[in-house]
Amino acid sequence: MAEKETYFFRATDMQMVEMFLSQECAYECVKELGELGLIQFIDLEKGTNLFQRSFVPELKRADEMERRLRYLAAEINAEGIKVPIEYEIPPAPNSTATESDLETMIGTLEDELKEVKKNLTALRNSYVDLMELKQTLIAADIFFRKGSGSLWSVPTNSYSLEEGDEGGRLHFITGVIDRDKVGTFERVIWRSCRGNVFVKTVEIKDEMTDPDSGEIVEKNVFICFFQGNQLEQRVKKICDGMSCRVYPCSEKTSRRHEVRDQVSTRLAEMEDVICQTQEHRTQQLKDIAVDIRSWIVKVKKWRSIYYTMSKFNVNDTRTGFIAEGWVRTCDLENVKQALKRGATTSGSVVMPILNTVGSSMPPPTYHPTNKITKGYQVIIDAYGVATYQEINPAIFTVITFPFLFGIMFGDMAHGLFLFLFGAWFIHKESYFDLRKHLLDEIISMLYHGRYIIMMMGIFASYSGFLYNEIYSKGVDIFGSSWRMPNDDQTYTSSDSVTLDPKYDYGPPYYYGIDPMWILSENKLTYLNSYKMKLSVILGLSQMTFGLFISLSNYRYFGRVLDIWFTFIPQLIFLECIIGYMCFLIFYKWFFVDAGKSNPSILITMIDMFLSIGSGIDSDDKFYEGQELVQLCLVIIALCMVPIMFAAKPLIEKYQRNKDVADYEALSYDSDDEDLEEREKAEQAAELDIWVNQGIHTIEFCLGVISNTASYLRLWALSLAHSELSEVLWDMTMYYAFEWLDWDEGGCILLIFIFAAWAALTVSILLCMEGLSAFLHALRLHWVEFQNKFYDGNGYKFLPFSFSLILENEENLEEISAI
């Protein structure tokens, strides 16, 4: 029974161990422990600088190998090469097998790829230069053909030649410029040369690729006509400043055609060379892509082993290492066997030594999880990791969390959609498991919470069946029980009615809410009362359950004072106020005749504290002797406050004084200064105890009211979801069914109205309302439920495990598998 309780409700037992490993077998032993993932090592070199620890050279080599692998992965991604998703995870390298071979191979591949990429970039740059030269020659022919009829006929006196420029012959410069710089280029030429340079441009129709970025760029060919050397130097400087490429161009047409033919021949040859080089590089990357995941895993394991060994202490003789860590008690034998296998593999004659030792450190917390409970455990750990051996609330959250969500999200159809969405993720588990490192953040979050989503859908459908709502509409499953007075006709024959409990009605509806309430005008009055009372009852139930969980923790840790002076007063205080309110709810449901009197529970609870001992009107009275009962409950509740505040600190102070007296009686000689310092420390500690106890008392007393009011969010969210769904239906589908003319295209219009209604239902009711209900259910568990018993000051058990390390491997995420 104790083992089952520890496994399901409390963390597994932990044991601190100390290991003595020789230098020959340390690597193999750590490797075996990493494959099993059973021990959480403690950093014994915590105060030592990382560069002053052992195995720094090995860690630097591993970092350099990881950098090279990241480069290879980036090149594979850049080429869009598919990497096999499924691969066999290799074991960690043995200590006898050196990593220089893998290191040399990765370094050689990186150097080869860089050399090939450098040559390929140079070839592409040359290809672009030749292509631009060809386009320049083609554009020059166009310029000169047009110029024969227009440019050369321009009168010389139309140019305002600068003083000192040579007259006569006209010079020109040709080149290529980015298309987005053409306007700026023309303006700069015009202003700097005072209109003495004639610029003409033409667009290059062929696509040009930037060799460095690989992006498509748009360029223009330009030609500048001018007279004189000064203008020529000025134009060249402007071209250099605007990163223009200037190409030589002959004035003779025959020469230009001859150069263009030579350039075309060289372009054809260069295309073949570039194609062959690219094919060689692609094939090389494809070969690397087959093994790169295995290489990353090997290097990662190799690095993690040496990083873990850097946490060990070197013994005095410098012949071995001393390691400490936390191990689950049930795994001690497995750890011993792993150490034995490591020593045997390394061939060491000195066997490792494993001893269990005591520790003043609190042990880490480990709760075994499965696919269903893992998501709920993450929710609890987000609030705070459980203190070692305190009850784990995730076990109860598996049911209570989706149940409270369903109360706020109650609708049979909406719950069904959530259920199908979660079930689809579960059906595709094998697909998403292989690609979980490649998933978007939101998709990954939804996938990991697939069982939570499915269970929330189940409880939302259950609550919708309880509310008798599907898209905010009622379903007549068992037939209405309401009857008109002295008439056998049911209310369902009327479009709008007002239901009054003073009227006769048949036997109670079999399950949930009678469908007749959906048609009634006083539906909100009834549903608000029902859901509000249900919220208070559920709140009291969960808070009371939380107090009894705290009782289990007190008993387990042997905290007798907390049982008598914390749990019992808190339980009595809660039940005297909120418990009595729930008693009145049930009493009113079962024993109060609504046709004769209708006492208010809220007013009764207010008068219970503000009008203590005063009489109660007959119309507001629930039962005989109500005044005395309420007076006793108020007195008992008020008496619990000083007990919660003062009883425990006073008893602890008495025990401390008794211990101090016994200690002083045994101490024959004591220093007055030491006694004075000890008394000051005790007074400060006692003050802290009183302050802490006062804070907890005030927090609980106020929380009884505020936490109960907080559970009313169950009613508020349920009402908002129902009303929003009804408004959405009335504004879309109801209008379509009521007003559309089916003979004049109404069917076609109905398709668009249905699409709008479906889109709004998914985006608002399922996504936004679902997220809102999820967050409110989260708040009810973290604040209202867990603050009754949950400490949450522990830390996770994170063993040295290769599988855990590879789950968060960033290099694997950088490789595209699509």
Coordinates of N, CA, C and O in Angstrom, one line a residue, residues 181-292:
K181 N 18.1 52.2 -58.8 CA 19.0 53.3 -58.7 C 19.1 54.2 -59.9 O 19.8 55.2 -60.0
V182 N 18.3 53.8 -61.0 CA 18.4 54.6 -62.2 C 18.0 56.0 -62.0 O 18.7 56.9 -62.5
G183 N 16.9 56.3 -61.4 CA 16.4 57.7 -61.2 C 17.4 58.5 -60.4 O 17.7 59.6 -60.8
T184 N 18.0 58.0 -59.4 CA 19.0 58.7 -58.6 C 20.3 58.9 -59.5 O 20.9 60.0 -59.4
F185 N 20.6 57.9 -60.2 CA 21.8 58.0 -61.1 C 21.7 59.1 -62.1 O 22.6 59.9 -62.3
E186 N 20.5 59.2 -62.8 CA 20.3 60.3 -63.8 C 20.3 61.7 -63.1 O 20.9 62.6 -63.7
R187 N 19.7 61.8 -61.9 CA 19.7 63.1 -61.3 C 21.1 63.5 -60.9 O 21.4 64.7 -61.0
V188 N 21.9 62.6 -60.3 CA 23.2 62.9 -59.9 C 24.1 63.3 -61.1 O 24.8 64.3 -61.1
I189 N 23.9 62.6 -62.2 CA 24.7 62.9 -63.4 C 24.3 64.3 -63.9 O 25.1 65.2 -64.3
W190 N 23.0 64.6 -63.9 CA 22.5 65.9 -64.4 C 23.0 67.1 -63.6 O 23.5 68.1 -64.1
R191 N 23.0 66.9 -62.2 CA 23.3 68.0 -61.4 C 24.9 68.2 -61.3 O 25.3 69.3 -61.3
S192 N 25.6 67.1 -61.2 CA 27.0 67.2 -61.1 C 27.7 67.7 -62.4 O 28.8 68.3 -62.4
C193 N 27.1 67.3 -63.5 CA 27.7 67.6 -64.8 C 27.0 68.8 -65.5 O 27.2 69.1 -66.7
R194 N 26.1 69.4 -64.8 CA 25.4 70.6 -65.3 C 24.7 70.4 -66.7 O 24.7 71.3 -67.5
G195 N 24.1 69.2 -66.8 CA 23.4 68.9 -68.1 C 24.2 68.7 -69.3 O 23.7 68.6 -70.4
N196 N 25.5 68.5 -69.1 CA 26.4 68.3 -70.2 C 26.6 66.8 -70.6 O 27.5 66.5 -71.4
V197 N 25.9 65.9 -69.9 CA 26.0 64.5 -70.2 C 24.7 64.0 -70.6 O 23.7 64.3 -69.9
F198 N 24.6 63.2 -71.6 CA 23.4 62.6 -72.1 C 23.3 61.2 -71.7 O 24.2 60.4 -72.0
V199 N 22.3 60.8 -70.9 CA 22.2 59.4 -70.3 C 21.0 58.7 -70.9 O 19.9 59.3 -71.0
K200 N 21.2 57.5 -71.4 CA 20.1 56.7 -71.9 C 20.2 55.3 -71.3 O 21.3 54.8 -71.1
T201 N 19.0 54.7 -70.9 CA 19.0 53.4 -70.2 C 18.0 52.5 -70.9 O 17.0 53.0 -71.6
V202 N 18.2 51.2 -70.8 CA 17.2 50.2 -71.3 C 17.2 49.1 -70.3 O 18.2 48.7 -69.7
E203 N 16.0 48.5 -70.1 CA 15.8 47.4 -69.1 C 16.4 46.1 -69.7 O 16.2 45.8 -70.9
I204 N 17.0 45.3 -68.8 CA 17.4 44.0 -69.2 C 16.2 43.0 -68.9 O 15.8 42.9 -67.8
K205 N 15.8 42.4 -70.0 CA 14.6 41.5 -69.9 C 14.9 40.2 -69.2 O 14.1 39.6 -68.5
D206 N 16.1 39.6 -69.4 CA 16.5 38.4 -68.8 C 16.7 38.5 -67.3 O 17.1 39.5 -66.8
E207 N 16.3 37.4 -66.6 CA 16.5 37.4 -65.1 C 17.9 37.3 -64.7 O 18.7 36.5 -65.3
M208 N 18.3 38.2 -63.8 CA 19.7 38.2 -63.3 C 19.7 37.7 -61.8 O 18.8 38.2 -61.1
T209 N 20.6 36.8 -61.5 CA 20.6 36.3 -60.1 C 21.9 36.8 -59.4 O 23.0 36.7 -60.0
D210 N 21.7 37.3 -58.2 CA 22.8 37.7 -57.4 C 23.6 36.5 -56.9 O 23.0 35.6 -56.2
P211 N 24.9 36.3 -57.2 CA 25.6 35.1 -56.8 C 25.7 34.9 -55.3 O 25.8 33.8 -54.8
D212 N 25.8 36.1 -54.6 CA 26.0 36.0 -53.2 C 24.7 35.6 -52.4 O 24.7 34.7 -51.6
S213 N 23.6 36.3 -52.7 CA 22.4 36.1 -52.0 C 21.5 35.1 -52.7 O 20.6 34.5 -52.1
G214 N 21.7 34.9 -54.0 CA 20.8 34.0 -54.7 C 19.4 34.6 -55.1 O 18.6 33.9 -55.6
E215 N 19.3 35.9 -54.9 CA 18.0 36.5 -55.1 C 18.0 37.1 -56.6 O 19.0 37.4 -57.1
I216 N 16.8 37.2 -57.1 CA 16.6 37.8 -58.4 C 16.7 39.3 -58.4 O 16.0 39.9 -57.5
V217 N 17.5 39.9 -59.2 CA 17.7 41.3 -59.2 C 17.4 41.9 -60.6 O 17.6 41.2 -61.6
E218 N 16.9 43.1 -60.6 CA 16.5 43.7 -61.8 C 17.5 44.8 -62.1 O 17.8 45.6 -61.3
K219 N 18.0 44.8 -63.4 CA 19.1 45.8 -63.8 C 18.8 46.4 -65.1 O 18.0 45.9 -65.9
N220 N 19.4 47.5 -65.3 CA 19.3 48.3 -66.6 C 20.7 48.5 -67.1 O 21.7 48.7 -66.4
V221 N 20.8 48.6 -68.5 CA 22.0 49.0 -69.2 C 21.9 50.5 -69.4 O 20.9 51.0 -69.8
F222 N 23.0 51.2 -69.1 CA 23.1 52.6 -69.4 C 24.2 53.0 -70.3 O 25.2 52.2 -70.4
I223 N 24.1 54.1 -71.0 CA 25.2 54.7 -71.8 C 25.2 56.2 -71.6 O 24.1 56.8 -71.6
C224 N 26.3 56.7 -71.3 CA 26.5 58.1 -71.1 C 27.4 58.7 -72.2 O 28.5 58.3 -72.4
F225 N 26.8 59.8 -72.9 CA 27.5 60.5 -73.9 C 28.0 61.8 -73.4 O 27.2 62.5 -72.7
F226 N 29.3 62.2 -73.7 CA 29.8 63.4 -73.1 C 31.0 63.8 -74.0 O 31.5 63.1 -74.9
Q227 N 31.5 65.0 -73.8 CA 32.7 65.6 -74.4 C 33.7 66.0 -73.4 O 33.4 66.7 -72.4
G228 N 34.9 65.6 -73.6 CA 36.0 66.1 -72.7 C 36.4 65.1 -71.7 O 35.6 64.2 -71.2
N229 N 37.6 65.2 -71.2 CA 38.2 64.2 -70.3 C 37.7 64.5 -68.8 O 37.5 63.6 -68.0
Q230 N 37.4 65.8 -68.5 CA 36.9 66.1 -67.2 C 35.6 65.5 -66.9 O 35.3 64.9 -65.9
L231 N 34.7 65.6 -67.9 CA 33.4 64.9 -67.7 C 33.5 63.4 -67.7 O 32.8 62.7 -66.9
E232 N 34.5 62.9 -68.4 CA 34.7 61.4 -68.3 C 35.1 61.0 -67.0 O 34.6 60.0 -66.4
Q233 N 36.0 61.7 -66.3 CA 36.5 61.3 -65.0 C 35.3 61.5 -64.0 O 35.2 60.7 -63.1
R234 N 34.5 62.6 -64.2 CA 33.5 62.8 -63.2 C 32.4 61.7 -63.3 O 31.9 61.2 -62.3
V235 N 32.1 61.3 -64.6 CA 31.1 60.2 -64.7 C 31.6 58.9 -64.2 O 30.8 58.1 -63.5
K236 N 32.9 58.6 -64.3 CA 33.4 57.3 -63.8 C 33.4 57.3 -62.3 O 33.1 56.3 -61.6
K237 N 33.6 58.5 -61.6 CA 33.5 58.5 -60.2 C 32.1 58.3 -59.7 O 31.9 57.6 -58.7
I238 N 31.2 58.9 -60.4 CA 29.8 58.7 -60.0 C 29.4 57.2 -60.2 O 28.7 56.7 -59.3
C239 N 29.8 56.6 -61.2 CA 29.5 55.1 -61.4 C 30.1 54.3 -60.3 O 29.5 53.4 -59.8
D240 N 31.4 54.6 -59.9 CA 32.0 53.9 -58.8 C 31.2 54.1 -57.5 O 31.0 53.2 -56.7
G241 N 30.8 55.4 -57.3 CA 30.0 55.7 -56.0 C 28.7 55.0 -55.9 O 28.2 54.7 -54.8
M242 N 28.1 54.7 -57.1 CA 26.7 54.1 -57.1 C 26.8 52.6 -57.4 O 25.8 52.0 -57.8
S243 N 28.0 52.0 -57.3 CA 28.2 50.5 -57.5 C 27.7 50.1 -58.9 O 27.1 49.0 -59.1
C244 N 28.0 50.9 -59.9 CA 27.7 50.5 -61.3 C 28.8 49.7 -61.8 O 30.0 49.9 -61.5
R245 N 28.5 48.8 -62.7 CA 29.5 48.0 -63.4 C 29.7 48.6 -64.8 O 28.8 48.6 -65.6
V246 N 30.9 49.0 -65.0 CA 31.3 49.7 -66.3 C 32.0 48.6 -67.2 O 32.9 47.9 -66.8
Y247 N 31.5 48.5 -68.4 CA 32.0 47.5 -69.4 C 32.5 48.2 -70.6 O 31.9 49.2 -71.1
P248 N 33.6 47.8 -71.2 CA 34.2 48.4 -72.4 C 33.3 48.0 -73.6 O 32.7 47.0 -73.7
C249 N 33.1 49.0 -74.5 CA 32.3 48.8 -75.7 C 32.9 49.6 -76.8 O 33.2 50.8 -76.7
S250 N 33.1 48.9 -77.9 CA 33.8 49.5 -79.1 C 32.8 50.3 -79.8 O 31.6 50.1 -79.8
E251 N 33.3 51.4 -80.5 CA 32.5 52.2 -81.4 C 32.1 51.5 -82.7 O 31.1 51.8 -83.3
K252 N 33.0 50.5 -83.1 CA 32.7 49.9 -84.3 C 31.7 48.7 -84.2 O 31.8 47.9 -83.2
T253 N 30.8 48.6 -85.1 CA 29.7 47.6 -85.0 C 30.3 46.2 -85.2 O 29.9 45.3 -84.5
S254 N 31.2 46.1 -86.1 CA 31.8 44.7 -86.4 C 32.6 44.2 -85.1 O 32.5 43.0 -84.8
R255 N 33.3 45.1 -84.5 CA 34.0 44.7 -83.3 C 33.1 44.3 -82.2 O 33.3 43.3 -81.5
R256 N 32.0 45.0 -82.0 CA 31.0 44.7 -81.0 C 30.4 43.3 -81.2 O 30.2 42.5 -80.3
H257 N 30.1 43.1 -82.5 CA 29.5 41.7 -82.9 C 30.5 40.6 -82.6 O 30.1 39.5 -82.2
E258 N 31.7 40.9 -82.9 CA 32.8 39.9 -82.7 C 32.9 39.6 -81.2 O 33.0 38.4 -80.8
V259 N 33.0 40.6 -80.4 CA 33.1 40.4 -78.9 C 31.8 39.7 -78.4 O 31.9 38.8 -77.5
R260 N 30.6 40.0 -78.9 CA 29.4 39.4 -78.4 C 29.4 37.9 -78.8 O 29.0 37.1 -77.9
D261 N 29.9 37.5 -79.9 CA 30.0 36.1 -80.3 C 30.9 35.4 -79.3 O 30.7 34.3 -78.9
Q262 N 32.1 36.0 -79.0 CA 33.0 35.4 -78.1 C 32.4 35.2 -76.7 O 32.6 34.2 -76.0
V263 N 31.7 36.3 -76.3 CA 31.1 36.2 -74.9 C 30.0 35.1 -74.9 O 29.9 34.3 -73.9
S264 N 29.2 34.9 -76.0 CA 28.2 33.9 -76.0 C 28.8 32.5 -75.9 O 28.3 31.6 -75.3
T265 N 29.9 32.3 -76.6 CA 30.6 31.0 -76.6 C 31.1 30.7 -75.1 O 31.0 29.6 -74.6
R266 N 31.7 31.7 -74.5 CA 32.2 31.6 -73.1 C 31.0 31.3 -72.2 O 31.2 30.6 -71.2
L267 N 29.9 32.0 -72.4 CA 28.8 31.7 -71.5 C 28.3 30.3 -71.6 O 27.9 29.7 -70.6
A268 N 28.2 29.8 -72.8 CA 27.8 28.4 -73.0 C 28.7 27.4 -72.3 O 28.3 26.5 -71.6
E269 N 30.0 27.7 -72.4 CA 31.0 26.8 -71.7 C 30.9 26.9 -70.2 O 31.0 26.0 -69.5
M270 N 30.7 28.2 -69.7 CA 30.6 28.4 -68.3 C 29.3 27.8 -67.7 O 29.3 27.3 -66.6
E271 N 28.3 27.8 -68.5 CA 27.0 27.1 -68.0 C 27.3 25.7 -67.7 O 26.8 25.1 -66.7
D272 N 28.0 25.0 -68.6 CA 28.3 23.6 -68.4 C 29.1 23.4 -67.2 O 28.9 22.4 -66.4
V273 N 30.2 24.2 -67.0 CA 31.0 24.1 -65.8 C 30.2 24.3 -64.5 O 30.4 23.6 -63.5
I274 N 29.4 25.4 -64.5 CA 28.6 25.7 -63.3 C 27.6 24.5 -63.0 O 27.4 24.1 -61.9
C275 N 27.0 24.0 -64.1 CA 26.1 22.9 -63.9 C 26.8 21.6 -63.3 O 26.3 21.0 -62.4
Q276 N 28.0 21.3 -63.8 CA 28.7 20.2 -63.3 C 29.1 20.4 -61.9 O 29.1 19.5 -61.0
T277 N 29.6 21.6 -61.6 CA 30.0 22.0 -60.2 C 28.9 21.9 -59.2 O 29.0 21.4 -58.1
Q278 N 27.7 22.4 -59.7 CA 26.5 22.4 -58.8 C 26.1 21.0 -58.6 O 25.7 20.6 -57.4
E279 N 26.1 20.1 -59.6 CA 25.7 18.7 -59.4 C 26.7 18.0 -58.5 O 26.2 17.2 -57.6
H280 N 28.0 18.3 -58.6 CA 28.9 17.7 -57.7 C 28.7 18.1 -56.2 O 28.7 17.3 -55.3
R281 N 28.4 19.4 -56.0 CA 28.1 19.9 -54.7 C 26.8 19.3 -54.1 O 26.7 19.0 -52.9
T282 N 25.8 19.3 -55.0 CA 24.5 18.7 -54.5 C 24.6 17.3 -54.1 O 24.1 16.8 -53.1
Q283 N 25.3 16.5 -54.9 CA 25.5 15.1 -54.6 C 26.3 14.9 -53.3 O 26.0 14.0 -52.5
Q284 N 27.3 15.8 -53.1 CA 28.1 15.7 -51.9 C 27.2 16.1 -50.6 O 27.3 15.4 -49.6
L285 N 26.3 17.0 -50.8 CA 25.4 17.4 -49.7 C 24.4 16.3 -49.4 O 24.0 16.0 -48.3
K286 N 23.9 15.6 -50.5 CA 23.0 14.5 -50.3 C 23.6 13.4 -49.6 O 23.0 12.7 -48.7
D287 N 24.9 13.1 -49.9 CA 25.6 12.0 -49.1 C 25.8 12.4 -47.6 O 25.6 11.6 -46.7
I288 N 26.0 13.7 -47.4 CA 26.2 14.2 -46.0 C 24.8 14.1 -45.3 O 24.8 13.8 -44.1
A289 N 23.7 14.4 -46.0 CA 22.4 14.5 -45.4 C 22.0 13.1 -44.9 O 21.2 13.0 -43.9
V290 N 22.5 12.0 -45.5 CA 22.1 10.7 -45.0 C 22.7 10.4 -43.6 O 22.0 9.8 -42.8
D291 N 23.8 10.9 -43.3 CA 24.5 10.6 -42.0 C 24.6 11.8 -41.0 O 25.1 11.6 -39.9
I292 N 24.1 13.0 -41.4 CA 24.4 14.1 -40.5 C 23.7 14.0 -39.2 O 24.2 14.4 -38.2

